[in-house]
Coordinates of C-alpha atoms in Angstrom, one line a residue:
M1 CA 0.0 0.0 0.0
R2 CA 1.3 3.5 -0.8
I3 CA 1.2 5.6 2.3
T4 CA 2.0 9.4 2.5
W5 CA 2.7 11.1 5.8
L6 CA 2.4 14.9 6.0
S7 CA 4.2 16.1 9.2
S8 CA 5.3 19.4 10.6
R9 CA 7.8 17.8 12.9
V10 CA 11.5 18.6 12.2
L11 CA 13.0 15.2 11.5
G12 CA 16.5 14.8 12.9
T13 CA 16.4 17.5 15.6
D14 CA 12.8 17.3 17.2
L15 CA 12.8 14.6 19.9
C16 CA 9.1 14.0 19.2
S17 CA 10.0 13.1 15.5
T18 CA 11.2 9.7 16.9
T19 CA 7.6 8.6 16.7
Q20 CA 7.2 9.5 13.1
V21 CA 10.5 7.8 12.1
N22 CA 9.8 4.5 14.0
L23 CA 6.2 4.1 12.8
A24 CA 7.2 4.9 9.2
E25 CA 10.0 2.3 9.4
G26 CA 7.7 -0.2 11.0
L27 CA 5.2 0.2 8.1
V28 CA 8.0 -0.2 5.5
A29 CA 9.0 -3.4 7.3
R30 CA 5.5 -4.7 6.7
G31 CA 5.8 -4.2 3.0
H32 CA 4.2 -0.8 2.6
E33 CA 5.7 2.1 0.5
V34 CA 6.0 5.1 2.7
T35 CA 6.8 8.7 1.8
M36 CA 7.0 11.5 4.4
Y37 CA 6.9 15.1 3.8
S38 CA 8.3 17.2 6.6
P39 CA 11.0 19.8 7.6
G40 CA 14.5 18.6 8.6
K41 CA 16.6 15.6 7.4
V42 CA 16.8 12.0 8.3
Y43 CA 19.5 9.6 7.3
N44 CA 19.6 5.8 6.6
Q45 CA 15.9 5.5 6.8
S46 CA 14.0 2.9 4.8
F47 CA 11.1 5.3 3.9
T48 CA 11.3 8.2 1.4
H49 CA 11.7 11.5 3.0
I50 CA 11.0 14.8 1.2
P51 CA 12.2 17.9 3.1
V52 CA 9.9 20.9 3.4
K53 CA 10.9 24.3 4.6
R54 CA 9.3 25.6 7.8
S55 CA 9.0 29.2 9.1
S56 CA 11.2 30.0 12.2
I57 CA 8.3 32.1 13.6
R58 CA 6.2 30.4 16.3
G59 CA 2.6 30.4 15.3
L60 CA 3.4 30.4 11.7
Q61 CA 5.4 27.1 11.5
G62 CA 2.5 24.7 10.8
R63 CA 0.8 27.1 8.4
S64 CA 4.0 27.6 6.4
V65 CA 4.4 23.8 6.0
A66 CA 0.7 23.5 5.0
R67 CA 1.1 26.1 2.4
Q68 CA 3.9 24.4 0.6
L69 CA 2.3 21.0 0.8
A70 CA -0.9 22.3 -0.7
K71 CA 1.1 23.2 -3.7
R72 CA 2.2 19.5 -4.0
R73 CA -1.2 18.0 -3.4
K74 CA -1.3 16.4 -6.9
D75 CA 1.9 14.5 -6.1
I76 CA 0.4 13.4 -2.8
A77 CA -2.9 12.4 -4.0
Y78 CA -1.5 9.3 -5.7
S79 CA -1.3 7.6 -2.3
D80 CA -3.7 5.0 -1.0
V81 CA -3.8 6.6 2.4
V82 CA -2.6 10.0 3.6
L83 CA -1.5 10.5 7.3
I84 CA -1.8 14.1 8.4
D85 CA -0.5 15.7 11.6
W86 CA -3.2 17.7 13.3
T87 CA -1.2 20.9 12.9
L88 CA -1.6 20.4 9.1
G89 CA -5.3 19.4 9.4
S90 CA -6.4 22.0 6.9
L91 CA -4.9 19.8 4.1
Q92 CA -7.6 17.2 4.6
R93 CA -9.9 19.0 2.4
Y94 CA -7.6 18.5 -0.7
F95 CA -7.7 14.8 -0.8
D96 CA -10.4 12.3 -1.9
T97 CA -7.9 9.6 -0.8
P98 CA -8.7 8.3 2.7
T99 CA -6.9 10.5 5.4
I100 CA -6.0 9.7 9.0
L101 CA -5.4 12.5 11.5
M102 CA -2.3 12.0 13.6
D103 CA -2.6 13.6 17.1
R104 CA 0.5 13.1 19.3
G105 CA -0.8 15.5 21.8
P106 CA -3.1 18.6 21.9
P107 CA -1.7 22.2 22.0
A108 CA 0.8 22.8 24.8
D109 CA 1.6 26.5 24.5
K110 CA 0.1 29.2 26.6
G111 CA -1.6 32.5 25.9
L112 CA -2.6 33.8 22.4
L113 CA -0.6 31.1 20.7
S114 CA -2.4 28.5 22.6
W115 CA -5.7 29.9 21.6
L116 CA -4.8 29.8 18.0
Q117 CA -3.5 26.3 18.2
W118 CA -6.6 25.1 19.9
F119 CA -8.7 26.6 17.1
V120 CA -6.6 24.7 14.6
W121 CA -6.8 21.4 16.6
K122 CA -10.6 21.5 17.0
K123 CA -11.1 22.3 13.3
A124 CA -8.7 19.5 12.3
W125 CA -10.7 17.0 14.2
S126 CA -14.0 18.4 13.0
K127 CA -12.9 17.6 9.4
A128 CA -11.4 14.1 10.2
A129 CA -13.1 10.8 9.3
R130 CA -10.7 8.9 11.6
G131 CA -7.6 9.8 13.7
T132 CA -5.1 8.5 16.2
V133 CA -4.1 9.4 19.8
V134 CA -1.5 8.2 22.3
S135 CA -3.5 7.0 25.1
Q136 CA -7.1 6.0 26.3
A137 CA -7.2 9.3 28.3
H138 CA -6.3 11.1 25.1
R139 CA -9.0 9.3 23.1
E140 CA -11.7 10.2 25.8
F141 CA -10.5 13.8 25.6
V142 CA -10.9 13.9 21.8
M143 CA -14.4 12.3 22.1
E144 CA -15.5 14.8 24.7
K145 CA -14.2 17.9 22.9
T146 CA -15.1 16.9 19.3
G147 CA -17.8 14.2 19.4
M148 CA -15.6 11.8 17.4
P149 CA -16.9 8.2 18.1
S150 CA -14.4 5.9 19.8
A151 CA -14.3 3.4 17.0
S152 CA -12.8 6.1 14.7
I153 CA -9.9 6.8 17.0
G154 CA -6.9 4.5 17.2
I155 CA -4.4 4.5 20.1
L156 CA -0.7 4.6 19.2
P157 CA 1.3 4.8 22.5
A158 CA 4.9 5.8 22.4
G159 CA 7.1 2.7 21.9
V160 CA 10.8 1.8 22.1
K161 CA 13.3 0.0 20.0
L162 CA 14.1 -2.7 22.4
D163 CA 17.4 -3.6 20.7
N164 CA 18.6 0.0 21.4
F165 CA 17.9 -0.1 25.2
N166 CA 19.1 -3.0 27.3
P167 CA 19.5 -3.6 31.0
G168 CA 23.3 -3.7 32.2
E169 CA 24.9 -4.7 35.4
R170 CA 24.1 -2.4 38.4
T171 CA 26.3 -2.1 41.5
G172 CA 27.3 0.6 43.9
P173 CA 25.2 3.7 44.7
I174 CA 21.5 4.0 43.7
D175 CA 21.5 6.0 40.4
M176 CA 18.4 8.0 39.5
V177 CA 17.8 9.7 36.2
Y178 CA 15.7 12.1 34.2
H179 CA 16.2 12.7 30.6
G180 CA 14.3 14.9 28.1
R181 CA 13.2 18.5 28.2
V182 CA 14.7 20.1 31.2
D183 CA 11.9 22.7 31.5
S184 CA 10.6 24.2 34.8
R185 CA 7.0 23.4 33.9
R186 CA 8.0 19.7 33.8
G187 CA 8.8 19.7 37.5
V188 CA 12.4 19.1 37.1
R189 CA 13.4 21.5 39.8
A190 CA 12.1 19.2 42.5
M191 CA 14.4 16.3 41.6
P192 CA 17.4 17.4 43.5
A193 CA 15.3 17.3 46.7
I194 CA 14.9 13.6 46.3
L195 CA 18.7 13.3 46.3
V196 CA 19.0 15.4 49.4
G197 CA 16.4 13.2 51.1
L198 CA 18.3 10.0 50.3
H199 CA 21.6 11.6 51.5
D200 CA 20.0 12.7 54.8
A201 CA 18.8 9.1 55.3
G202 CA 22.3 7.8 54.9
I203 CA 21.6 6.3 51.4
E204 CA 24.4 6.5 48.8
A205 CA 22.8 7.9 45.7
R206 CA 23.4 9.9 42.7
L207 CA 21.0 11.9 40.4
H208 CA 21.7 12.2 36.6
I209 CA 19.8 14.8 34.5
H210 CA 20.3 14.8 30.7
G211 CA 18.6 17.3 28.4
D212 CA 18.1 20.9 27.5
G213 CA 15.6 23.5 28.6
D214 CA 14.9 26.7 30.6
A215 CA 15.9 25.0 34.0
L216 CA 19.2 23.6 32.8
T217 CA 21.4 26.6 33.8
A218 CA 19.9 26.7 37.3
L219 CA 20.2 22.9 37.9
K220 CA 23.9 23.0 36.6
A221 CA 24.6 25.8 39.3
I222 CA 23.5 23.5 42.1
Q223 CA 26.7 22.3 44.0
M224 CA 25.6 19.0 45.4
K225 CA 27.4 15.7 45.9
G226 CA 26.1 13.0 43.4
L227 CA 24.3 15.6 41.2
N228 CA 25.3 15.2 37.5
V229 CA 23.6 17.5 35.0
T230 CA 24.4 17.5 31.3
G231 CA 23.0 18.8 28.1
P232 CA 21.2 16.4 25.6
L233 CA 23.1 13.3 24.6
P234 CA 23.3 11.2 21.4
Q235 CA 20.8 8.4 21.7
E236 CA 23.5 5.6 21.7
E237 CA 25.4 7.3 24.6
L238 CA 22.0 7.9 26.5
A239 CA 21.0 4.2 26.0
N240 CA 24.4 3.0 27.4
L241 CA 24.1 5.2 30.5
L242 CA 20.4 4.2 31.1
S243 CA 21.6 0.6 31.2
T244 CA 23.7 1.4 34.3
Y245 CA 21.0 3.5 36.2
D246 CA 18.4 2.2 38.7
V247 CA 15.6 4.6 38.8
G248 CA 13.9 6.6 36.2
L249 CA 11.9 9.7 37.3
L250 CA 8.7 11.2 35.8
P251 CA 8.2 14.5 37.6
M252 CA 5.9 16.0 35.0
P253 CA 2.9 17.4 37.0
A254 CA -0.8 16.8 36.6
D255 CA -1.6 19.0 33.6
R256 CA -3.8 18.7 30.5
V257 CA -0.8 18.0 28.4
W258 CA 0.9 15.4 30.6
N259 CA -2.4 13.8 31.7
L260 CA -3.0 12.7 28.1
A261 CA 0.5 11.8 27.2
S262 CA 2.3 8.5 26.6
P263 CA 5.9 9.6 27.5
L264 CA 8.6 8.1 25.4
K265 CA 11.1 8.3 28.3
R266 CA 8.8 5.9 30.3
S267 CA 9.2 3.2 27.7
E268 CA 12.9 3.8 27.5
Y269 CA 13.3 3.5 31.3
L270 CA 11.4 0.3 31.2
A271 CA 13.3 -1.2 28.3
S272 CA 16.6 -0.3 30.0
G273 CA 15.3 -2.2 33.1
L274 CA 14.8 0.8 35.4
I275 CA 12.2 1.0 38.1
V276 CA 10.2 4.1 37.9
A277 CA 8.8 6.8 40.2
G278 CA 6.7 9.8 39.3
I279 CA 3.6 11.9 39.8
D280 CA 0.3 10.1 39.7
H281 CA -1.9 11.1 36.7
G282 CA -3.3 9.5 33.7
G283 CA -0.3 10.1 31.5
H284 CA 2.0 8.2 33.8
R285 CA -0.2 5.3 34.8
I286 CA 0.1 1.9 33.3
K287 CA -2.8 -0.6 33.5
D288 CA -1.8 -3.7 35.5
S289 CA 1.7 -2.3 36.2
G290 CA 3.9 -4.0 38.8
D291 CA 5.7 -2.7 41.8
W292 CA 8.3 -1.4 39.5
L293 CA 6.2 1.6 38.9
Q294 CA 5.4 3.9 41.8
L295 CA 3.3 7.0 41.4
F296 CA 2.7 9.7 44.0
S297 CA 0.8 12.9 44.5
Q298 CA 2.7 16.0 43.4
E299 CA 2.9 17.2 47.0
E300 CA 4.3 13.8 48.3
L301 CA 6.6 13.0 45.3
V302 CA 9.9 13.8 47.0
K303 CA 9.1 12.2 50.5
N304 CA 7.4 9.1 49.1
T305 CA 10.1 8.5 46.4
V306 CA 12.7 8.7 49.1
D307 CA 10.7 6.4 51.4
W308 CA 10.2 3.9 48.5
I309 CA 13.9 3.8 47.6
M310 CA 14.9 3.4 51.2
S311 CA 12.6 0.4 51.5
L312 CA 14.4 -1.5 48.8
D313 CA 17.6 -3.4 48.9
R314 CA 19.8 -4.2 46.0
Q315 CA 18.4 -7.7 45.6
M316 CA 14.8 -6.4 45.5
I317 CA 15.8 -3.5 43.1
T318 CA 17.4 -6.1 40.7
A319 CA 14.2 -8.3 40.8
L320 CA 11.9 -5.3 40.1
Q321 CA 14.2 -4.2 37.3
K322 CA 14.0 -7.6 35.7
E323 CA 10.1 -7.4 35.8
A324 CA 10.2 -3.9 34.2
R325 CA 12.2 -5.2 31.3
E326 CA 9.9 -8.1 30.9
Y327 CA 6.9 -5.7 30.7
A328 CA 8.7 -3.6 28.1
E329 CA 9.4 -6.7 25.9
E330 CA 5.7 -7.6 26.1
H331 CA 4.0 -4.3 25.8
S332 CA 6.4 -1.4 24.8
S333 CA 7.9 -2.2 21.5
W334 CA 7.0 -0.1 18.5
S335 CA 5.6 -3.2 16.9
H336 CA 2.4 -2.8 18.9
S337 CA 1.8 0.8 17.6
V338 CA 2.6 -0.3 14.1
D339 CA 0.1 -3.1 14.4
A340 CA -2.6 -0.5 15.5
L341 CA -1.7 2.0 12.8
E342 CA -1.6 -0.7 10.0
S343 CA -4.9 -2.1 11.1
M344 CA -6.5 1.5 10.8
I345 CA -4.8 2.0 7.4
S346 CA -6.0 -1.3 6.1
S347 CA -9.6 -0.7 7.2

């Protein structure tokens, strides 16, 4: 089947573009012909990528991509199915070919820009015959806001390449980690307090933070034993480090964006055999999860995470880490999301 994907994500630099790349690769592996139009560059991919220029002005980026793709609609129309990011939802009107709206998360910005994005998001769903989301909570949100029937919405959670993330041998201090956007609104400033609590309790521990964002400079300025803060790392280097860490942290607070999410870092933690602690909300919960996932209220995150880690010895941690990896092998590979997307395409 000939599948075209129209995306406003910048391939190669946007961390969220990992989803597009892995899903596209998965479809090619199933025998489909996939062409993706998007900004950025990607190398050594099995699908065809056609670069599109994007404005550098926030608020005009999606519109600038949509305008260019509208001029290429005759080339795109040959496809059997067209996948369209919600930011480019206005393009749906150009195609008689079946289209699927791809929603990896509703608008996250604040102020006037957020208002404009919500208008685009709602209009995109109002014109969609079917679409995809990242979680059950996200599906229910779309149904509530747009009236789209459940059967027309597929769930494609964030997955992970299991071959890229593997558990290693863990010894010595308890190593905690957060990686991704180091933004204040993601709750990252609270994480050093967990390290302080463990040290005060006599637990030898370290905290590693890898990423970039508005809180990075402030975190780097903290002089604390066991605190290691770096900028973003190449995926291979990050995967090697995750294999040596013990606890993955999910500090993102209860918020419309995070409540609906399916965080990629959670899948990477589990695939690397980490146990996970975070804030309790819909975006972090896993149905039928084991004791390797502990979620607490935002107010109690620091205290309860410290208490939980203090209650574990190395033998128990190792056992839970093995269970976390087993769960990832059964539930968190990209193949599950590719299955769901392929089923929707075929229907």
